[in-house]
PDB file of C-alpha atoms in Angstrom:
ATOM      1  CA  UNK R   1     218.329  57.377  85.913  1.00  0.00           C
ATOM      2  CA  UNK R   2     220.973  55.082  84.288  1.00  0.00           C
ATOM      3  CA  UNK R   3     221.123  54.790  80.497  1.00  0.00           C
ATOM      4  CA  UNK R   4     220.274  51.036  80.863  1.00  0.00           C
ATOM      5  CA  UNK R   5     217.096  51.897  82.767  1.00  0.00           C
ATOM      6  CA  UNK R   6     215.936  54.530  80.114  1.00  0.00           C
ATOM      7  CA  UNK R   7     216.750  52.025  77.365  1.00  0.00           C
ATOM      8  CA  UNK R   8     214.596  49.368  79.148  1.00  0.00           C
ATOM      9  CA  UNK R   9     211.716  51.824  79.528  1.00  0.00           C
ATOM     10  CA  UNK R  10     211.758  52.847  75.875  1.00  0.00           C
ATOM     11  CA  UNK R  11     211.885  49.210  74.756  1.00  0.00           C
ATOM     12  CA  UNK R  12     208.635  48.628  76.634  1.00  0.00           C
ATOM     13  CA  UNK R  13     206.942  51.650  75.174  1.00  0.00           C
ATOM     14  CA  UNK R  14     204.590  50.915  72.159  1.00  0.00           C
ATOM     15  CA  UNK R  15     204.407  54.658  71.130  1.00  0.00           C
ATOM     16  CA  UNK R  16     208.104  54.913  71.091  1.00  0.00           C
ATOM     17  CA  UNK R  17     208.709  51.708  69.210  1.00  0.00           C
ATOM     18  CA  UNK R  18     206.017  52.511  66.697  1.00  0.00           C
ATOM     19  CA  UNK R  19     207.562  55.927  66.163  1.00  0.00           C
ATOM     20  CA  UNK R  20     210.914  54.282  65.544  1.00  0.00           C
ATOM     21  CA  UNK R  21     209.379  51.797  63.097  1.00  0.00           C
ATOM     22  CA  UNK R  22     207.921  54.691  61.232  1.00  0.00           C
ATOM     23  CA  UNK R  23     211.182  56.477  60.987  1.00  0.00           C
ATOM     24  CA  UNK R  24     212.851  53.344  59.561  1.00  0.00           C
ATOM     25  CA  UNK R  25     209.939  52.785  57.147  1.00  0.00           C
ATOM     26  CA  UNK R  26     210.136  56.362  55.856  1.00  0.00           C
ATOM     27  CA  UNK R  27     213.872  56.200  55.515  1.00  0.00           C
ATOM     28  CA  UNK R  28     213.467  52.990  53.315  1.00  0.00           C
ATOM     29  CA  UNK R  29     210.659  54.666  51.394  1.00  0.00           C
ATOM     30  CA  UNK R  30     212.730  57.736  50.599  1.00  0.00           C
ATOM     31  CA  UNK R  31     215.751  55.770  49.542  1.00  0.00           C
ATOM     32  CA  UNK R  32     213.695  53.678  47.197  1.00  0.00           C
ATOM     33  CA  UNK R  33     211.815  56.554  45.556  1.00  0.00           C
ATOM     34  CA  UNK R  34     214.504  59.173  45.499  1.00  0.00           C
ATOM     35  CA  UNK R  35     214.477  62.874  46.000  1.00  0.00           C
ATOM     36  CA  UNK R  36     211.534  64.923  44.660  1.00  0.00           C
ATOM     37  CA  UNK R  37     209.330  61.815  44.517  1.00  0.00           C
ATOM     38  CA  UNK R  38     205.838  61.470  45.881  1.00  0.00           C
ATOM     39  CA  UNK R  39     205.558  61.579  49.636  1.00  0.00           C
ATOM     40  CA  UNK R  40     204.046  58.564  51.339  1.00  0.00           C
ATOM     41  CA  UNK R  41     200.845  60.569  51.946  1.00  0.00           C
ATOM     42  CA  UNK R  42     200.610  61.738  48.275  1.00  0.00           C
ATOM     43  CA  UNK R  43     201.051  58.113  47.280  1.00  0.00           C
ATOM     44  CA  UNK R  44     198.215  57.083  49.604  1.00  0.00           C
ATOM     45  CA  UNK R  45     195.879  59.641  48.062  1.00  0.00           C
ATOM     46  CA  UNK R  46     196.704  58.626  44.542  1.00  0.00           C
ATOM     47  CA  UNK R  47     196.284  54.919  45.376  1.00  0.00           C
ATOM     48  CA  UNK R  48     192.898  55.673  47.017  1.00  0.00           C
ATOM     49  CA  UNK R  49     191.661  57.443  43.909  1.00  0.00           C
ATOM     50  CA  UNK R  50     192.929  54.864  41.449  1.00  0.00           C
ATOM     51  CA  UNK R  51     189.986  53.052  39.852  1.00  0.00           C
ATOM     52  CA  UNK R  52     187.392  55.358  41.557  1.00  0.00           C
ATOM     53  CA  UNK R  53     185.112  57.572  39.586  1.00  0.00           C
ATOM     54  CA  UNK R  54     185.487  60.286  42.038  1.00  0.00           C
ATOM     55  CA  UNK R  55     185.725  60.507  45.794  1.00  0.00           C
ATOM     56  CA  UNK R  56     184.925  63.427  48.118  1.00  0.00           C
ATOM     57  CA  UNK R  57     187.550  64.803  50.421  1.00  0.00           C
ATOM     58  CA  UNK R  58     185.493  63.289  53.297  1.00  0.00           C
ATOM     59  CA  UNK R  59     185.793  59.904  51.561  1.00  0.00           C
ATOM     60  CA  UNK R  60     189.549  60.296  51.361  1.00  0.00           C
ATOM     61  CA  UNK R  61     189.863  61.061  54.996  1.00  0.00           C
ATOM     62  CA  UNK R  62     188.048  57.712  55.899  1.00  0.00           C
ATOM     63  CA  UNK R  63     190.162  55.857  53.279  1.00  0.00           C
ATOM     64  CA  UNK R  64     193.615  57.239  54.085  1.00  0.00           C
ATOM     65  CA  UNK R  65     193.337  58.134  57.655  1.00  0.00           C
ATOM     66  CA  UNK R  66     194.837  61.553  56.960  1.00  0.00           C
ATOM     67  CA  UNK R  67     193.102  64.245  59.036  1.00  0.00           C
ATOM     68  CA  UNK R  68     190.695  66.647  57.320  1.00  0.00           C
ATOM     69  CA  UNK R  69     192.777  69.841  57.395  1.00  0.00           C
ATOM     70  CA  UNK R  70     195.994  68.059  56.336  1.00  0.00           C
ATOM     71  CA  UNK R  71     194.150  66.324  53.527  1.00  0.00           C
ATOM     72  CA  UNK R  72     192.539  69.578  52.218  1.00  0.00           C
ATOM     73  CA  UNK R  73     195.961  71.146  52.032  1.00  0.00           C
ATOM     74  CA  UNK R  74     197.357  68.083  50.404  1.00  0.00           C
ATOM     75  CA  UNK R  75     194.719  67.853  47.752  1.00  0.00           C
ATOM     76  CA  UNK R  76     195.105  71.603  47.046  1.00  0.00           C
ATOM     77  CA  UNK R  77     198.832  71.273  46.536  1.00  0.00           C
ATOM     78  CA  UNK R  78     198.512  68.095  44.364  1.00  0.00           C
ATOM     79  CA  UNK R  79     195.890  69.832  42.248  1.00  0.00           C
ATOM     80  CA  UNK R  80     198.259  72.741  41.712  1.00  0.00           C
ATOM     81  CA  UNK R  81     200.842  70.239  40.434  1.00  0.00           C
ATOM     82  CA  UNK R  82     198.374  68.810  37.999  1.00  0.00           C
ATOM     83  CA  UNK R  83     198.035  65.436  39.732  1.00  0.00           C
ATOM     84  CA  UNK R  84     194.445  65.931  40.754  1.00  0.00           C
ATOM     85  CA  UNK R  85     191.296  67.568  39.472  1.00  0.00           C
ATOM     86  CA  UNK R  86     188.402  68.884  41.563  1.00  0.00           C
ATOM     87  CA  UNK R  87     184.840  69.513  40.758  1.00  0.00           C
ATOM     88  CA  UNK R  88     181.538  70.186  42.544  1.00  0.00           C
ATOM     89  CA  UNK R  89     179.497  67.056  43.388  1.00  0.00           C
ATOM     90  CA  UNK R  90     176.149  66.948  41.488  1.00  0.00           C
ATOM     91  CA  UNK R  91     174.494  65.299  44.418  1.00  0.00           C
ATOM     92  CA  UNK R  92     175.966  67.561  47.097  1.00  0.00           C
ATOM     93  CA  UNK R  93     176.872  71.061  46.150  1.00  0.00           C
ATOM     94  CA  UNK R  94     178.939  71.521  49.307  1.00  0.00           C
ATOM     95  CA  UNK R  95     181.297  68.639  48.386  1.00  0.00           C
ATOM     96  CA  UNK R  96     184.211  68.467  46.037  1.00  0.00           C
ATOM     97  CA  UNK R  97     184.875  65.358  43.982  1.00  0.00           C
ATOM     98  CA  UNK R  98     188.446  64.535  43.592  1.00  0.00           C
ATOM     99  CA  UNK R  99     189.828  62.615  40.582  1.00  0.00           C
ATOM    100  CA  UNK R 100     193.181  61.616  39.038  1.00  0.00           C
ATOM    101  CA  UNK R 101     194.433  63.439  36.065  1.00  0.00           C
ATOM    102  CA  UNK R 102     196.586  61.870  33.435  1.00  0.00           C
ATOM    103  CA  UNK R 103     199.617  63.185  35.165  1.00  0.00           C
ATOM    104  CA  UNK R 104     198.331  61.688  38.326  1.00  0.00           C
ATOM    105  CA  UNK R 105     197.874  58.249  36.717  1.00  0.00           C
ATOM    106  CA  UNK R 106     201.473  58.519  35.354  1.00  0.00           C
ATOM    107  CA  UNK R 107     202.954  59.434  38.774  1.00  0.00           C
ATOM    108  CA  UNK R 108     201.101  56.564  40.405  1.00  0.00           C
ATOM    109  CA  UNK R 109     202.247  53.978  37.793  1.00  0.00           C
ATOM    110  CA  UNK R 110     205.930  55.250  38.198  1.00  0.00           C
ATOM    111  CA  UNK R 111     205.865  55.105  41.980  1.00  0.00           C
ATOM    112  CA  UNK R 112     203.941  51.916  42.521  1.00  0.00           C
ATOM    113  CA  UNK R 113     206.849  49.455  41.871  1.00  0.00           C
ATOM    114  CA  UNK R 114     209.232  51.557  43.965  1.00  0.00           C
ATOM    115  CA  UNK R 115     206.781  51.539  46.877  1.00  0.00           C
ATOM    116  CA  UNK R 116     206.311  47.793  46.537  1.00  0.00           C
ATOM    117  CA  UNK R 117     210.123  47.432  46.706  1.00  0.00           C
ATOM    118  CA  UNK R 118     210.230  49.587  49.794  1.00  0.00           C
ATOM    119  CA  UNK R 119     207.453  47.606  51.511  1.00  0.00           C
ATOM    120  CA  UNK R 120     209.440  44.334  50.609  1.00  0.00           C
ATOM    121  CA  UNK R 121     212.602  45.798  52.269  1.00  0.00           C
ATOM    122  CA  UNK R 122     210.664  46.703  55.464  1.00  0.00           C
ATOM    123  CA  UNK R 123     209.207  43.184  55.813  1.00  0.00           C
ATOM    124  CA  UNK R 124     212.708  41.709  55.187  1.00  0.00           C
ATOM    125  CA  UNK R 125     213.701  43.014  58.473  1.00  0.00           C
ATOM    126  CA  UNK R 126     211.580  40.143  59.933  1.00  0.00           C
ATOM    127  CA  UNK R 127     211.777  36.445  59.396  1.00  0.00           C
ATOM    128  CA  UNK R 128     209.294  35.071  56.802  1.00  0.00           C
ATOM    129  CA  UNK R 129     206.945  33.353  59.385  1.00  0.00           C
ATOM    130  CA  UNK R 130     206.548  36.670  61.193  1.00  0.00           C
ATOM    131  CA  UNK R 131     205.739  38.919  58.241  1.00  0.00           C
ATOM    132  CA  UNK R 132     202.021  37.903  57.903  1.00  0.00           C
ATOM    133  CA  UNK R 133     201.492  38.264  61.706  1.00  0.00           C
ATOM    134  CA  UNK R 134     203.128  41.633  61.773  1.00  0.00           C
ATOM    135  CA  UNK R 135     200.765  42.935  58.950  1.00  0.00           C
ATOM    136  CA  UNK R 136     197.867  41.438  60.757  1.00  0.00           C
ATOM    137  CA  UNK R 137     198.776  43.214  63.934  1.00  0.00           C
ATOM    138  CA  UNK R 138     199.151  46.551  62.132  1.00  0.00           C
ATOM    139  CA  UNK R 139     195.758  46.126  60.474  1.00  0.00           C
ATOM    140  CA  UNK R 140     194.098  45.166  63.873  1.00  0.00           C
ATOM    141  CA  UNK R 141     195.504  48.365  65.500  1.00  0.00           C
ATOM    142  CA  UNK R 142     194.315  50.632  62.696  1.00  0.00           C
ATOM    143  CA  UNK R 143     190.832  49.015  62.505  1.00  0.00           C
ATOM    144  CA  UNK R 144     190.411  49.009  66.263  1.00  0.00           C
ATOM    145  CA  UNK R 145     191.229  52.735  66.427  1.00  0.00           C
ATOM    146  CA  UNK R 146     188.990  53.549  63.375  1.00  0.00           C
ATOM    147  CA  UNK R 147     186.232  51.831  64.997  1.00  0.00           C
ATOM    148  CA  UNK R 148     186.648  53.632  68.286  1.00  0.00           C
ATOM    149  CA  UNK R 149     186.925  57.077  66.793  1.00  0.00           C
ATOM    150  CA  UNK R 150     183.894  56.528  64.499  1.00  0.00           C
ATOM    151  CA  UNK R 151     181.767  55.863  67.612  1.00  0.00           C
ATOM    152  CA  UNK R 152     182.668  59.407  68.825  1.00  0.00           C
ATOM    153  CA  UNK R 153     181.493  61.152  65.705  1.00  0.00           C
ATOM    154  CA  UNK R 154     178.220  63.140  66.314  1.00  0.00           C
ATOM    155  CA  UNK R 155     176.489  61.618  63.305  1.00  0.00           C
ATOM    156  CA  UNK R 156     177.352  58.141  64.450  1.00  0.00           C
ATOM    157  CA  UNK R 157     176.128  58.870  68.002  1.00  0.00           C
ATOM    158  CA  UNK R 158     172.882  60.423  66.567  1.00  0.00           C
ATOM    159  CA  UNK R 159     172.212  57.379  64.377  1.00  0.00           C
ATOM    160  CA  UNK R 160     172.752  55.058  67.242  1.00  0.00           C
ATOM    161  CA  UNK R 161     170.293  56.959  69.435  1.00  0.00           C
ATOM    162  CA  UNK R 162     167.697  57.035  66.666  1.00  0.00           C
ATOM    163  CA  UNK R 163     168.032  53.297  66.169  1.00  0.00           C
ATOM    164  CA  UNK R 164     167.492  52.776  69.976  1.00  0.00           C
ATOM    165  CA  UNK R 165     164.336  55.018  69.925  1.00  0.00           C
ATOM    166  CA  UNK R 166     162.925  53.173  66.831  1.00  0.00           C
ATOM    167  CA  UNK R 167     163.511  49.842  68.568  1.00  0.00           C
ATOM    168  CA  UNK R 168     161.754  51.052  71.740  1.00  0.00           C
ATOM    169  CA  UNK R 169     158.736  52.377  69.696  1.00  0.00           C
ATOM    170  CA  UNK R 170     158.536  49.080  67.941  1.00  0.00           C
ATOM    171  CA  UNK R 171     158.409  47.199  71.091  1.00  0.00           C
ATOM    172  CA  UNK R 172     155.612  49.382  72.406  1.00  0.00           C
ATOM    173  CA  UNK R 173     153.503  48.872  69.282  1.00  0.00           C
ATOM    174  CA  UNK R 174     154.019  44.969  69.425  1.00  0.00           C
ATOM    175  CA  UNK R 175     152.937  44.932  73.079  1.00  0.00           C
ATOM    176  CA  UNK R 176     156.236  43.713  74.380  1.00  0.00           C
ATOM    177  CA  UNK R 177     156.356  46.531  76.984  1.00  0.00           C
ATOM    178  CA  UNK R 178     152.975  45.440  78.548  1.00  0.00           C
ATOM    179  CA  UNK R 179     153.147  43.610  81.831  1.00  0.00           C
ATOM    180  CA  UNK R 180     152.885  39.809  81.469  1.00  0.00           C
ATOM    181  CA  UNK R 181     149.750  37.905  82.484  1.00  0.00           C
ATOM    182  CA  UNK R 182     151.548  36.326  85.356  1.00  0.00           C
ATOM    183  CA  UNK R 183     152.639  39.667  86.647  1.00  0.00           C
ATOM    184  CA  UNK R 184     149.028  40.810  86.682  1.00  0.00           C
ATOM    185  CA  UNK R 185     147.752  37.698  88.331  1.00  0.00           C
ATOM    186  CA  UNK R 186     150.362  38.075  91.041  1.00  0.00           C
ATOM    187  CA  UNK R 187     149.284  41.720  91.668  1.00  0.00           C
ATOM    188  CA  UNK R 188     145.549  40.604  92.013  1.00  0.00           C
ATOM    189  CA  UNK R 189     146.496  37.765  94.381  1.00  0.00           C
ATOM    190  CA  UNK R 190     148.288  40.264  96.651  1.00  0.00           C
ATOM    191  CA  UNK R 191     145.131  42.318  97.076  1.00  0.00           C
ATOM    192  CA  UNK R 192     142.864  39.323  97.920  1.00  0.00           C
ATOM    193  CA  UNK R 193     142.248  38.518 101.673  1.00  0.00           C
ATOM    194  CA  UNK R 194     143.901  35.263 102.575  1.00  0.00           C
ATOM    195  CA  UNK R 195     142.128  32.738 104.921  1.00  0.00           C
ATOM    196  CA  UNK R 196     143.755  31.645 108.151  1.00  0.00           C
ATOM    197  CA  UNK R 197     145.249  28.243 107.344  1.00  0.00           C
ATOM    198  CA  UNK R 198     146.622  27.620 110.770  1.00  0.00           C
ATOM    199  CA  UNK R 199     145.836  24.009 111.984  1.00  0.00           C
ATOM    200  CA  UNK R 200     143.363  23.699 114.972  1.00  0.00           C
ATOM    201  CA  UNK R 201     141.648  27.080 114.631  1.00  0.00           C
ATOM    202  CA  UNK R 202     137.900  27.004 115.333  1.00  0.00           C
ATOM    203  CA  UNK R 203     135.059  29.463 115.970  1.00  0.00           C
ATOM    204  CA  UNK R 204     132.594  31.567 114.158  1.00  0.00           C
ATOM    205  CA  UNK R 205     135.178  33.144 111.999  1.00  0.00           C
ATOM    206  CA  UNK R 206     136.246  29.808 110.685  1.00  0.00           C
ATOM    207  CA  UNK R 207     135.017  29.867 107.073  1.00  0.00           C
ATOM    208  CA  UNK R 208     136.848  26.817 105.762  1.00  0.00           C
ATOM    209  CA  UNK R 209     134.813  24.279 103.811  1.00  0.00           C
ATOM    210  CA  UNK R 210     134.580  20.724 105.392  1.00  0.00           C
ATOM    211  CA  UNK R 211     133.578  17.545 103.740  1.00  0.00           C
ATOM    212  CA  UNK R 212     130.048  16.365 104.461  1.00  0.00           C
ATOM    213  CA  UNK R 213     129.726  13.677 107.156  1.00  0.00           C
ATOM    214  CA  UNK R 214     128.667  10.255 105.812  1.00  0.00           C
ATOM    215  CA  UNK R 215     125.122   9.075 106.955  1.00  0.00           C
ATOM    216  CA  UNK R 216     124.810   5.604 108.563  1.00  0.00           C
ATOM    217  CA  UNK R 217     121.784   3.435 107.952  1.00  0.00           C
TER     218      UNK R 217
END
């Protein structure tokens, strides 16, 4: 295959193009924040916790989109650096609540303007009229995928099945599942013998009702 054909194929591949866009975004991010700064994922975790009284690691998975195992490792390393603090949830002893420490707040405050500058440089690659559309499309992709995967979660499927069962039970109690009166009447009519309505039929079996003859004076 010629190089031109390969190039054309890659230019039509959304996965390849998104990967290239991610590489460009991370290069700009690293250039703005410098060596040894927060990674993009670390910044996402700090941002998600900013202003929150305490989120579980499951909450952070939903908010940031980082997979569970990666997030657990990330939180552990950030806690070791003093950026995060963890404590057992009072309402759920199996869950850890994650909070920002003073060092975490300071790191977030230092990184925020640099991240904003990186985001601005990324959008500057597009003309102003296309920037809002670009962001809307990215949000649409993320939200569409989040909705799709949430339907696959066992707890989501179980909840959906329970709602369906409750709805069916409610219909039975309200009588919506009973046959309608018209349906009952139609069934009765089918069982009744029907008279012969053919014209000109006479004889002893003719049980049709005739109008009485008028008497003449």
